[in-house]
Short mmCIF file of C-alpha atoms and ligand atoms in Angstrom, two decimals:
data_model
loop_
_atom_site.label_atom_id
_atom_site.label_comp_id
_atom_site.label_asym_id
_atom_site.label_seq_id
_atom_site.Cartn_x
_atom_site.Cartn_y
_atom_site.Cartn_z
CA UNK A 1 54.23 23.98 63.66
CA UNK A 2 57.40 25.00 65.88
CA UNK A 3 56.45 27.93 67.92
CA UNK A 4 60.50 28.49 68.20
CA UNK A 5 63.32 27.55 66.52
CA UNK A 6 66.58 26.98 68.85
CA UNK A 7 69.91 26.80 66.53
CA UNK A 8 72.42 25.15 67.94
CA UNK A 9 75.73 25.82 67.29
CA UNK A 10 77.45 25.61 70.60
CA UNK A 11 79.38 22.57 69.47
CA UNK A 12 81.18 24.39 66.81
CA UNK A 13 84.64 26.65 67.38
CA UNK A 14 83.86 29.88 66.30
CA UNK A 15 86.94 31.46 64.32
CA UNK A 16 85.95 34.37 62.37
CA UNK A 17 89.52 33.82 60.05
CA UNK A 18 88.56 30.33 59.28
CA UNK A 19 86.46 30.69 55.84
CA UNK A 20 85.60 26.96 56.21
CA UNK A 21 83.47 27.70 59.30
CA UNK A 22 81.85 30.98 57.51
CA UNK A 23 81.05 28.80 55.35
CA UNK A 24 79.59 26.20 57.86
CA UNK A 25 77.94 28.90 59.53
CA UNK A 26 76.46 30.37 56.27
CA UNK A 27 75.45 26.55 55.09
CA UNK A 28 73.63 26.44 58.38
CA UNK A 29 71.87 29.86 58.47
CA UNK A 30 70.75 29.10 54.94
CA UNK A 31 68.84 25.95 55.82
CA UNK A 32 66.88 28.05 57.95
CA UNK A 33 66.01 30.62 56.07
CA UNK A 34 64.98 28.06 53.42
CA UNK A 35 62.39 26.24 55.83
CA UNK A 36 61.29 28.28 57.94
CA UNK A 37 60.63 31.59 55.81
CA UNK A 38 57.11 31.59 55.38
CA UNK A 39 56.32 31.13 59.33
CA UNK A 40 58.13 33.03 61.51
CA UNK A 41 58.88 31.60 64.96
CA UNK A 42 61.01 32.75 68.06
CA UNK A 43 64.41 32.20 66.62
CA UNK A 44 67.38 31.70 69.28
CA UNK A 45 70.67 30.69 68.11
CA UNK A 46 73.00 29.33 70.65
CA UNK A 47 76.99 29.94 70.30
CA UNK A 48 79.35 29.24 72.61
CA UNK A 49 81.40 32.10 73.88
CA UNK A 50 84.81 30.80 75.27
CA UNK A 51 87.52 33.18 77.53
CA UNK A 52 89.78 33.84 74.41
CA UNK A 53 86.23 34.99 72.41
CA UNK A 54 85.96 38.00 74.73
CA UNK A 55 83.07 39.49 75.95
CA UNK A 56 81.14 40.08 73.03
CA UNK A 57 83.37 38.86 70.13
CA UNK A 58 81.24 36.15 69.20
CA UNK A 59 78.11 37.64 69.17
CA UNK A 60 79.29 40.68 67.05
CA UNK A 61 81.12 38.29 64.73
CA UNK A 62 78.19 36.07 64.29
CA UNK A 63 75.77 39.06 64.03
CA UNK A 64 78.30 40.86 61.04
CA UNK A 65 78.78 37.19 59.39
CA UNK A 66 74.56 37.30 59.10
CA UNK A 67 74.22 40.57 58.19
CA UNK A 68 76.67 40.37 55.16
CA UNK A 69 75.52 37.14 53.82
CA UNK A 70 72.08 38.71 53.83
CA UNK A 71 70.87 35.11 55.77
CA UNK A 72 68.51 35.03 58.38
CA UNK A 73 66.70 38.32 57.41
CA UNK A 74 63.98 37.66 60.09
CA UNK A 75 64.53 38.88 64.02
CA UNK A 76 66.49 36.61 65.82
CA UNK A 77 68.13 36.68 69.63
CA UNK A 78 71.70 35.46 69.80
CA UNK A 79 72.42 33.68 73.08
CA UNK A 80 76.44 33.28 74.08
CA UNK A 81 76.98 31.47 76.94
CA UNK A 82 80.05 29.13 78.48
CA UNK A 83 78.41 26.49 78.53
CA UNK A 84 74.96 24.13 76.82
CA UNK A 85 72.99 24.69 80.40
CA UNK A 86 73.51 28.38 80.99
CA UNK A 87 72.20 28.56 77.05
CA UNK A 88 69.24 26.44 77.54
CA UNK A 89 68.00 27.69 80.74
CA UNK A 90 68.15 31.19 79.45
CA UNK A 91 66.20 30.30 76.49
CA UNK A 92 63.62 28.81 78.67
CA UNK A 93 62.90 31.83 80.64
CA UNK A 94 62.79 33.41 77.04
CA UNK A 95 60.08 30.76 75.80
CA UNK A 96 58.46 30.69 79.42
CA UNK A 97 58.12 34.54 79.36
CA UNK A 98 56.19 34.23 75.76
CA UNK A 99 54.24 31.02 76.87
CA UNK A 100 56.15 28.95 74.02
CA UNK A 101 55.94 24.89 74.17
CA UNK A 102 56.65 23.92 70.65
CA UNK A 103 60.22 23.58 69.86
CA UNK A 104 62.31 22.68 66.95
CA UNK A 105 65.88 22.46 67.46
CA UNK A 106 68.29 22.37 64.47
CA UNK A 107 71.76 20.68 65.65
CA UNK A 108 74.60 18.69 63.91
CA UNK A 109 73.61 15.06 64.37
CA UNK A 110 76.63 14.09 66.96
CA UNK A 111 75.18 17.07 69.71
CA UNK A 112 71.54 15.25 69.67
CA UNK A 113 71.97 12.53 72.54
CA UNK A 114 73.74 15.28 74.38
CA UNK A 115 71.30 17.62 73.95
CA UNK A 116 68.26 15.23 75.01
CA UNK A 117 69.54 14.69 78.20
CA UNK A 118 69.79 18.63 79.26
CA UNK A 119 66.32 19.09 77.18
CA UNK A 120 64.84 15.94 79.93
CA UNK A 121 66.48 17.44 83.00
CA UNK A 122 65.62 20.77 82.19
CA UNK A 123 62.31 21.10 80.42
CA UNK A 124 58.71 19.17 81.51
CA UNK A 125 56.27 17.43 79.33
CA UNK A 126 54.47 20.83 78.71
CA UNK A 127 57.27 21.07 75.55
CA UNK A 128 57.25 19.76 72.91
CA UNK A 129 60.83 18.88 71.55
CA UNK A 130 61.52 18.29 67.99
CA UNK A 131 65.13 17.31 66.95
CA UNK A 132 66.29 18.35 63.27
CA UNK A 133 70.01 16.97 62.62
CA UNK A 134 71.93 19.73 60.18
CA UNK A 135 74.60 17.67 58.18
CA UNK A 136 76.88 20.23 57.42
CA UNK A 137 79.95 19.94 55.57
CA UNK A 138 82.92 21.04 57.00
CA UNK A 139 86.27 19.80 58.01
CA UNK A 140 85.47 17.54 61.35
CA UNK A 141 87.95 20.15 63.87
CA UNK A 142 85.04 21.82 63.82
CA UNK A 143 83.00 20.04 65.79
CA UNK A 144 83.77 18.97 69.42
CA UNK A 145 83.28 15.35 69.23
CA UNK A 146 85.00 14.00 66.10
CA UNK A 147 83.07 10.86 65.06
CA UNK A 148 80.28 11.42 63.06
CA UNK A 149 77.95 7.97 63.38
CA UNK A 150 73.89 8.10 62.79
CA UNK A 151 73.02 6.00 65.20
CA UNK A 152 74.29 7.86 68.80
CA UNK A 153 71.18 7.46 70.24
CA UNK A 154 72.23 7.06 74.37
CA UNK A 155 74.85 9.27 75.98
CA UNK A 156 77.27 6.79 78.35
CA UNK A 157 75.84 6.84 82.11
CA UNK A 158 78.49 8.66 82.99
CA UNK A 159 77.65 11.37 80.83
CA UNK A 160 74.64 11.66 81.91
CA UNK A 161 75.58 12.33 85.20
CA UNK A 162 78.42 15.24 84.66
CA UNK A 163 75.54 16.87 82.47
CA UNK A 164 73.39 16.70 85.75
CA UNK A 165 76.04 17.84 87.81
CA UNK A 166 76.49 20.55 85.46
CA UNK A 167 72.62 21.79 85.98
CA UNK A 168 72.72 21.25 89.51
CA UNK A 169 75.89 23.40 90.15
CA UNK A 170 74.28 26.04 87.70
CA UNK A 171 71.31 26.18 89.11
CA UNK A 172 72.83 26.24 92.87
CA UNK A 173 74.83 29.47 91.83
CA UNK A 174 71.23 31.08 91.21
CA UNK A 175 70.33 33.79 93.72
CA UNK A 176 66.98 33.65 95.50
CA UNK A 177 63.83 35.70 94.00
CA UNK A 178 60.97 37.36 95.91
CA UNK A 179 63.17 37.91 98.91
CA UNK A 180 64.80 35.31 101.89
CA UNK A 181 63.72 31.98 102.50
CA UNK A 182 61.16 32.02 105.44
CA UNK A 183 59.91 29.54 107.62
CA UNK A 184 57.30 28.95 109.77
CA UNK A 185 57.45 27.14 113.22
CA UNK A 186 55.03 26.55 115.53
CA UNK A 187 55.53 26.95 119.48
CA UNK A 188 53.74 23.77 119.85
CA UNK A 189 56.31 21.08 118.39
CA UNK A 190 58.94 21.17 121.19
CA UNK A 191 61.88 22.35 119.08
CA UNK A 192 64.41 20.27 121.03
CA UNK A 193 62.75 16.83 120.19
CA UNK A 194 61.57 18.16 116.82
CA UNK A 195 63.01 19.53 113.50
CA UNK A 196 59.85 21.06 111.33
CA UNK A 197 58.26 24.02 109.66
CA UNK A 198 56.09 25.19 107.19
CA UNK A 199 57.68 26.84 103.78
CA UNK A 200 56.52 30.32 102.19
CA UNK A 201 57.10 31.40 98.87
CA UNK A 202 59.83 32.98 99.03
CA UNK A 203 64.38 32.32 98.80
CA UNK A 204 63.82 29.79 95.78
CA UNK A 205 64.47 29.96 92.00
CA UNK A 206 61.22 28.92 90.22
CA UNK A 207 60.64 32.25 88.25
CA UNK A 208 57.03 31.26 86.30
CA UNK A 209 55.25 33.67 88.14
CA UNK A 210 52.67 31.44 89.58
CA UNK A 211 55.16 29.23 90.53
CA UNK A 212 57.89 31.84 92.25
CA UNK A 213 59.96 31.41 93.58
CA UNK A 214 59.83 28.16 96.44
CA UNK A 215 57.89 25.61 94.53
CA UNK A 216 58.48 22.26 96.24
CA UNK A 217 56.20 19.88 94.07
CA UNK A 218 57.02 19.28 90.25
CA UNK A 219 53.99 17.84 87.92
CA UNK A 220 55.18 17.70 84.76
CA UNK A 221 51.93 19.44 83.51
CA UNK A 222 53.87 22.77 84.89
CA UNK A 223 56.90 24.31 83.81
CA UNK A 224 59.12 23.60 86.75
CA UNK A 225 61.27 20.88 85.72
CA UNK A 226 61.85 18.14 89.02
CA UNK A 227 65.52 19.54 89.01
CA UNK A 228 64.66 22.90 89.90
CA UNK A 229 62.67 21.48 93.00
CA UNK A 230 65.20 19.32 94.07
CA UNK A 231 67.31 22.96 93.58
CA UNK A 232 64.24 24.30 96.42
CA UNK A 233 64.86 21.46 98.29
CA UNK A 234 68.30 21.53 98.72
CA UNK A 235 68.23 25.37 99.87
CA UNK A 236 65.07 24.47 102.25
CA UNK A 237 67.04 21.36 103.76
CA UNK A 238 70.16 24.00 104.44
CA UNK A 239 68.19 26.49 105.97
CA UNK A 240 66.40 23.84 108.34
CA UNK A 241 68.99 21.98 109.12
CA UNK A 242 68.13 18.38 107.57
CA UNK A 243 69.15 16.05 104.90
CA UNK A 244 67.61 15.83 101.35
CA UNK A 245 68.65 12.20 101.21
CA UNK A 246 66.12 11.20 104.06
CA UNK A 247 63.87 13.37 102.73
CA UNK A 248 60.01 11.52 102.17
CA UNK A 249 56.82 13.25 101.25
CA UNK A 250 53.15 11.81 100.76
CA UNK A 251 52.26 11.39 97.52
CA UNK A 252 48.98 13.35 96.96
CA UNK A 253 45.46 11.69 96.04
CA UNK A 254 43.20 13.40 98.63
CA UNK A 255 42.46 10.15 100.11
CA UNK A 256 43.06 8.78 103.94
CA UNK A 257 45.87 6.27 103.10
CA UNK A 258 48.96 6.44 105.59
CA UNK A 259 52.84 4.98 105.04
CA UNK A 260 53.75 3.57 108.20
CA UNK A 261 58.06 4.07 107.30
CA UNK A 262 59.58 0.84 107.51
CA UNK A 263 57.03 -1.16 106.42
CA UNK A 264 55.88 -1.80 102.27
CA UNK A 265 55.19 1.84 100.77
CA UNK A 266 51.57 2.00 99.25
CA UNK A 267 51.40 3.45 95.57
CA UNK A 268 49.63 6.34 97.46
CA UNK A 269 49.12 8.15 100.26
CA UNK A 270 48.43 11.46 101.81
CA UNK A 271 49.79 10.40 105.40
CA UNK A 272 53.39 9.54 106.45
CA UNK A 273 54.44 8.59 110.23
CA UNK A 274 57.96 7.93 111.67
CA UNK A 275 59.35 7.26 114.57
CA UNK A 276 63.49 6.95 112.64
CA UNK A 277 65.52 9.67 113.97
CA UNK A 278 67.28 12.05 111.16
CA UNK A 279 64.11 11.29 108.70
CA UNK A 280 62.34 14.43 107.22
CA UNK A 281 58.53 13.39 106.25
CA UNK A 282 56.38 16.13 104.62
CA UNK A 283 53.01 16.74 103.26
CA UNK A 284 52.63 19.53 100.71
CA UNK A 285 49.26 22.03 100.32
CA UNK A 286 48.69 24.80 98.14
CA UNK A 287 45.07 25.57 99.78
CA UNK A 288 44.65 21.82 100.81
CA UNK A 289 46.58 21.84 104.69
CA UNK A 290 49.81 20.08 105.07
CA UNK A 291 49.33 19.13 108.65
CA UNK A 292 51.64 17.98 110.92
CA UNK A 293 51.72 15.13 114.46
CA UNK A 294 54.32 15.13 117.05
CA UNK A 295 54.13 13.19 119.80
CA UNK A 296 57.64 14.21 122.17
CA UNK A 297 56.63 11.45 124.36
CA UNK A 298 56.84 8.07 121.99
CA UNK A 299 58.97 10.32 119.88
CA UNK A 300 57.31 9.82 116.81
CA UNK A 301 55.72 12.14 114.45
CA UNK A 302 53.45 12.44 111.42
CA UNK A 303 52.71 14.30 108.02
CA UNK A 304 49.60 14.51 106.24
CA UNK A 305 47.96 16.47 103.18
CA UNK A 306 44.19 17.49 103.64
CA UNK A 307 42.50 19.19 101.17
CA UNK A 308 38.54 18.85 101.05
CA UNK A 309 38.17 14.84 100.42
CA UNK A 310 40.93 14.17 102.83
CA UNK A 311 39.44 15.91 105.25
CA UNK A 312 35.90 14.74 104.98
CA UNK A 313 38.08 10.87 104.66
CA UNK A 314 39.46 11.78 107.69
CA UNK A 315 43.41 11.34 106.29
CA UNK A 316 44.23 13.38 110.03
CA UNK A 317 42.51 10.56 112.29
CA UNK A 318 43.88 7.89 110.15
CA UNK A 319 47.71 9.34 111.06
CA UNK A 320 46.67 9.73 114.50
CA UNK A 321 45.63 6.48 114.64
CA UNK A 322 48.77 4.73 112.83
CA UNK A 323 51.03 6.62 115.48
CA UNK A 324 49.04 5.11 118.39
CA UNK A 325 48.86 1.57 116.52
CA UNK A 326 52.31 1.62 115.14
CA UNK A 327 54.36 3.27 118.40
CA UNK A 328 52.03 2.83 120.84
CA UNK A 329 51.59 6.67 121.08
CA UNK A 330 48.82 7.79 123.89
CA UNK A 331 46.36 10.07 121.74
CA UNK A 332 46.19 12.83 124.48
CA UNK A 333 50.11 13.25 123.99
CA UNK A 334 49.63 13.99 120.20
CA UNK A 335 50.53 17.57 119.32
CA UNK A 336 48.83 18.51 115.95
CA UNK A 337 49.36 21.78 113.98
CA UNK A 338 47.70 22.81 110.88
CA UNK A 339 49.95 25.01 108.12
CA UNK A 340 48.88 27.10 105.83
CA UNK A 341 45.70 26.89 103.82
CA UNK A 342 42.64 28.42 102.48
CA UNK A 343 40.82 30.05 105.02
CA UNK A 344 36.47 29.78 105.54
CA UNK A 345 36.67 33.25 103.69
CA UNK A 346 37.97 32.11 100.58
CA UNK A 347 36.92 28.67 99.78
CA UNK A 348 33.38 27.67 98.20
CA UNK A 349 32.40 24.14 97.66
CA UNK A 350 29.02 22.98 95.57
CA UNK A 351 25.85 22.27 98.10
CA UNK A 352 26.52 18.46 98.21
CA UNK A 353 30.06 18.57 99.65
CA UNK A 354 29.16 21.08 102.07
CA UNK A 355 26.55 19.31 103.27
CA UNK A 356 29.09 16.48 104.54
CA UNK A 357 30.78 19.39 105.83
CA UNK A 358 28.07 20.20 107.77
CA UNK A 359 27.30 16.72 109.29
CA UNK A 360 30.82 16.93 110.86
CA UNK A 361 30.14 20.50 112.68
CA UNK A 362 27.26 22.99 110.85
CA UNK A 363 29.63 25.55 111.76
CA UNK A 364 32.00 24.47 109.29
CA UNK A 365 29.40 26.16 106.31
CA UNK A 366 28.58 29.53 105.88
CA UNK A 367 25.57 30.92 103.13
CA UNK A 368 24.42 27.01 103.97
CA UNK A 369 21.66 28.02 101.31
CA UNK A 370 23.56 29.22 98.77
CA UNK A 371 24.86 26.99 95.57
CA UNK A 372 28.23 26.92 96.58
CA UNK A 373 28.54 27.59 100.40
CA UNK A 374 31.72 28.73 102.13
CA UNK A 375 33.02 25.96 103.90
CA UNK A 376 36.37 25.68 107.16
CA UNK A 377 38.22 22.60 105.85
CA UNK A 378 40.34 23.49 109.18
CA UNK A 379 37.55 23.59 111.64
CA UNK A 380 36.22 20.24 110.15
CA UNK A 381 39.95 18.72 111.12
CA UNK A 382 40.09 20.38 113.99
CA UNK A 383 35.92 18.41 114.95
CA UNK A 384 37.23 15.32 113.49
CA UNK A 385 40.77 15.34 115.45
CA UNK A 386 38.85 16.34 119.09
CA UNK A 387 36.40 13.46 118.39
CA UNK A 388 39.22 11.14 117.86
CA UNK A 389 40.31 11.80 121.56
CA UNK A 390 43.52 14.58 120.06
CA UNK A 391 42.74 17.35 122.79
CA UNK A 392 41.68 20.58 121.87
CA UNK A 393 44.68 22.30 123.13
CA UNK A 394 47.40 20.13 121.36
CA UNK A 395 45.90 21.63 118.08
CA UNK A 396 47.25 25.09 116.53
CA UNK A 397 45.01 26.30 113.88
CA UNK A 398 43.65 29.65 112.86
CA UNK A 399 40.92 29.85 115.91
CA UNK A 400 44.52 29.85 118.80
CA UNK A 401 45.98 32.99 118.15
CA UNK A 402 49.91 31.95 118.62
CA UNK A 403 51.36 35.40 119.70
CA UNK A 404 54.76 34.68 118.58
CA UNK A 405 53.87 33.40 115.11
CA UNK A 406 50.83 32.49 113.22
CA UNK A 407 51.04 29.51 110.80
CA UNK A 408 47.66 28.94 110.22
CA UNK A 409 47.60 31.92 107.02
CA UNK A 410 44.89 31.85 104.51
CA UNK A 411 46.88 31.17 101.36
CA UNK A 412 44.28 32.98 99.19
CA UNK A 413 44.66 36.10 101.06
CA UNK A 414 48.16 36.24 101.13
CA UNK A 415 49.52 36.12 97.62
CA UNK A 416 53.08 37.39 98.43
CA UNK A 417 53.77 34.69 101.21
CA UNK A 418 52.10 31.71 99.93
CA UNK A 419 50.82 29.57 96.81
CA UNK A 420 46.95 29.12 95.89
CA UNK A 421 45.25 26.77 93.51
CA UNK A 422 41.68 28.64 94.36
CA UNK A 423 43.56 32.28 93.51
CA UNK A 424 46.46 31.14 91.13
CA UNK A 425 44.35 28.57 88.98
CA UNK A 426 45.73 25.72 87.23
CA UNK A 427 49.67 26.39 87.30
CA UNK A 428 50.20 26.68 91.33
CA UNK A 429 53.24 26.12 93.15
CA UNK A 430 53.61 24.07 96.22
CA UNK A 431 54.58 24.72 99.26
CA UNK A 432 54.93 22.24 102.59
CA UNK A 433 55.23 21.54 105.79
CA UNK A 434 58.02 19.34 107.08
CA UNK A 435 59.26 17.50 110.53
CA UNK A 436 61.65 15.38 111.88
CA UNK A 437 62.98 14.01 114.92
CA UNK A 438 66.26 15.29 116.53
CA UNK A 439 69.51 13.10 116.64
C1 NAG B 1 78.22 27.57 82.66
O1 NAG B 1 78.06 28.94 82.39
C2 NAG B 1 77.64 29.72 83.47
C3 NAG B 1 77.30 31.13 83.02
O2 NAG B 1 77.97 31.51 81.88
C4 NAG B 1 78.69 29.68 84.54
O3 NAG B 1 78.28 30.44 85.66
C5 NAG B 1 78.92 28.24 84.96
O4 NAG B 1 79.97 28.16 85.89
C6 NAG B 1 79.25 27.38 83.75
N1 NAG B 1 79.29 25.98 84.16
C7 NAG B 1 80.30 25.18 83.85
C8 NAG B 1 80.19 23.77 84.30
O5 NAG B 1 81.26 25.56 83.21
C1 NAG B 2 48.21 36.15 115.04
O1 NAG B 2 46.83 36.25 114.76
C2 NAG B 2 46.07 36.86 115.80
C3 NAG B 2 44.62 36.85 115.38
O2 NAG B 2 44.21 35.56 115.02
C4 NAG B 2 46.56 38.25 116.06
O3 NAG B 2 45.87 38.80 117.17
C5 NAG B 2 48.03 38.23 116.38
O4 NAG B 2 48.54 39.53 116.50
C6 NAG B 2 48.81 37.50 115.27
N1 NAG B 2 50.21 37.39 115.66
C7 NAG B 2 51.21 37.70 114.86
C8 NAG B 2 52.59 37.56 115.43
O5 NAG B 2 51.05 38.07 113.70
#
């Protein structure tokens, strides 16, 4: 059963003198009331609200039309808006807020292959979209589109693409939550060979709390749609100075498999090397560590994502080594910083994973004895990198304190700078680290 009930009537003219649209209107409204009385969903009825229409002359019309044809007796929120994607994305805050999935939208039958194309762009597979076509009666000026056919399943390409231009410019007009986009460099990476940095949480538009505000990774088992990313994206790429374009992150499996760029890209990986100038490679972490390889000598760099199975697969070694293989990079020139990520403080693993831990360096567990012993994901890439040949020095992590600027944060400590799948649960947000070389 719909959890909410969106009513579409952003299509139609409103004209409060025209008693054929009343009567549309009333037609409509009735329907409603007819099949959805007995359970009462979030109701949201969408009406267009044009220059001429004033402020709130639609709304007040709409809301007097209801009130004395005694329709829609139930609660309702009217939404007015210029346009279908300032409507829809302020319902979906509305439906996020309540934790709503199930949808039924009532619409005339030519606004439905519209109307799936904003609903794919702008909603994930957490909703659950049900289309309900209202065949209304009414003289066809009514409507914005004239023709009236059953079968408009597909919008034209080209439609398709003004209504994603029309998201993208709304969404770029958003202003930034939880403060000004931040990022973290290390001294390390020579910043005149180098573009890179590590993101924080904050200066993007994702509003789902767990997921506010710079969440740069959209599963479609989360709320953030991949267009409000790519919205992230854009702002981080403008800030840093690089091109979204060119933009390439791992894909994440927690495995050790690397994309040397240039050659055939694997269906995963959790490691990404280049040696192409103007190229942005990243690695994303949300506990697990995006970690990052610069060489300034060869003038190639690296990305990788090491959470606890990449790290005991050794996905940081296995970048190292296709830098040395692929650009014939000298393994004592390798610079290798590790972002942000849970700290030994706040991450637990059971017995038999942190006894592998513990084969790499016994230092990496804590409460050894315990059932689920504290384990330093960081210190066990930090043992596996040094007995790979990367020297100790070339790698920032938490144990160099970097006077300037630390990167290597516990994101479970720090809930207002950074995302946590150990604190935040199942919902996290992303965040990454990123590099690139100089033109
Ligand atoms: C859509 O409406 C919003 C808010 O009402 C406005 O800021 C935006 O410019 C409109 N977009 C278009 C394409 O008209
Ligand atoms: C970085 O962390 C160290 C401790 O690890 C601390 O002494 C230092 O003040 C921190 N620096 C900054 C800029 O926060």
């Amino acid at each position: 059963m719909a959890e909410a009930l969106l009513i579409d009537l952003l299509g139609l003219e409103m004209n409060s003198q025209d008693s054929s649209f009343q009567k549309l209107l009333h037609n409509m409204l009735e329907a409603v009331e007819k099949h959805y009385s007995v359970s009462a969903p979030s109701v949201y009825i969408m009406c267009c609200q044009t220059q001429q229409s004033g402020r709130n002359g639609v709304q007040d019309w709409l809301l007097k039309a209801m009130s004395s044809s005694q329709i829609l007796k139930r609660s309702f929120e009217i939404i007015c808006t210029a346009n279908t994607t300032a409507a829809l994305y302020t319902i979906k805050q509305k439906l996020d807020e309540k934790d709503l999935s199930i949808i039924k939208i009532i619409l005339p039958a030519q606004r439905k292959a519209l109307m799936r194309v904003f609903i794919d762009h702008l909603f994930t597979s957490v909703y659950h979209f049900e289309f309900e076509e209202l065949w209304v009666d009414c003289e066809p000026n009514h409507l914005q589109e004239a023709e009236t056919q059953n079968e408009v399943q597909m919008l034209p390409a080209q439609d398709t693409e003004l209504i994603v231009n029309e998201i993208q410019t709304y969404l770029e007009r958003l202003p930034s939550l939880k403060g000004e986009l931040t990022i973290l460099k290390s001294a390390l990476i020579p910043g005149d060979i180098f573009l890179h940095g590590f993101t924080t949480r904050a200066g993007g538009i994702s509003y789902i709390p767990t997921l506010s505000s710079f969440n740069l990774f959209s599963n479609p088992i989360r709320r953030d749609p991949k267009i409000v990313v790519r919205e992230n994206l854009r702002r981080l790429a403008n800030a840093a100075g690089f091109d979204p374009k060119t933009y390439h992150s791992v894909k994440v499996n927690h495995a050790n498999d690397v994309w040397i760029m240039g050659k055939t890209e694997p269906k995963s990986y959790d490691g990404i090397t280049t040696n192409q100038r103007g190229v942005t490679i990243a690695a994303p972490g949300a506990d697990c560590i995006p970690v990052l390889f610069a060489d300034p000598v060869k003038k190639a760099c690296g990305a990788a994502h090491s959470g606890w199975r990449g790290t005991l697969m050794g996905v940081a070694m296995a970048t190292v080594s296709a830098m040395i293989e692929e650009y014939g990079c000298n393994v004592r020139d390798i610079l290798v910083v590790l972002g942000p990520s849970v700290g030994a403080c706040c991450y637990t693993l059971p017995q038999e994973s942190a006894k592998e831990f513990h084969q790499i360096d016994p230092k990496c567990v804590r409460s050894f004895d315990s059932p689920t012993p504290y384990v330093d994901i960081r210190r066990a890439t930090r043992a596996l990198l040094e007995s790979g040949g990367i020297l100790p020095q070339n790698i920032q992590d938490d144990s160099i304190a970097d006077q300037n600027q630390n990167i290597t944060f516990c994101t479970a400590c720090h809930p207002d700078k950074f995302y946590s799948h150990v604190r935040d649960g199942s919902n996290f947000g992303t965040q990454i680290g990123f590099i690139s070389i100089r033109n």
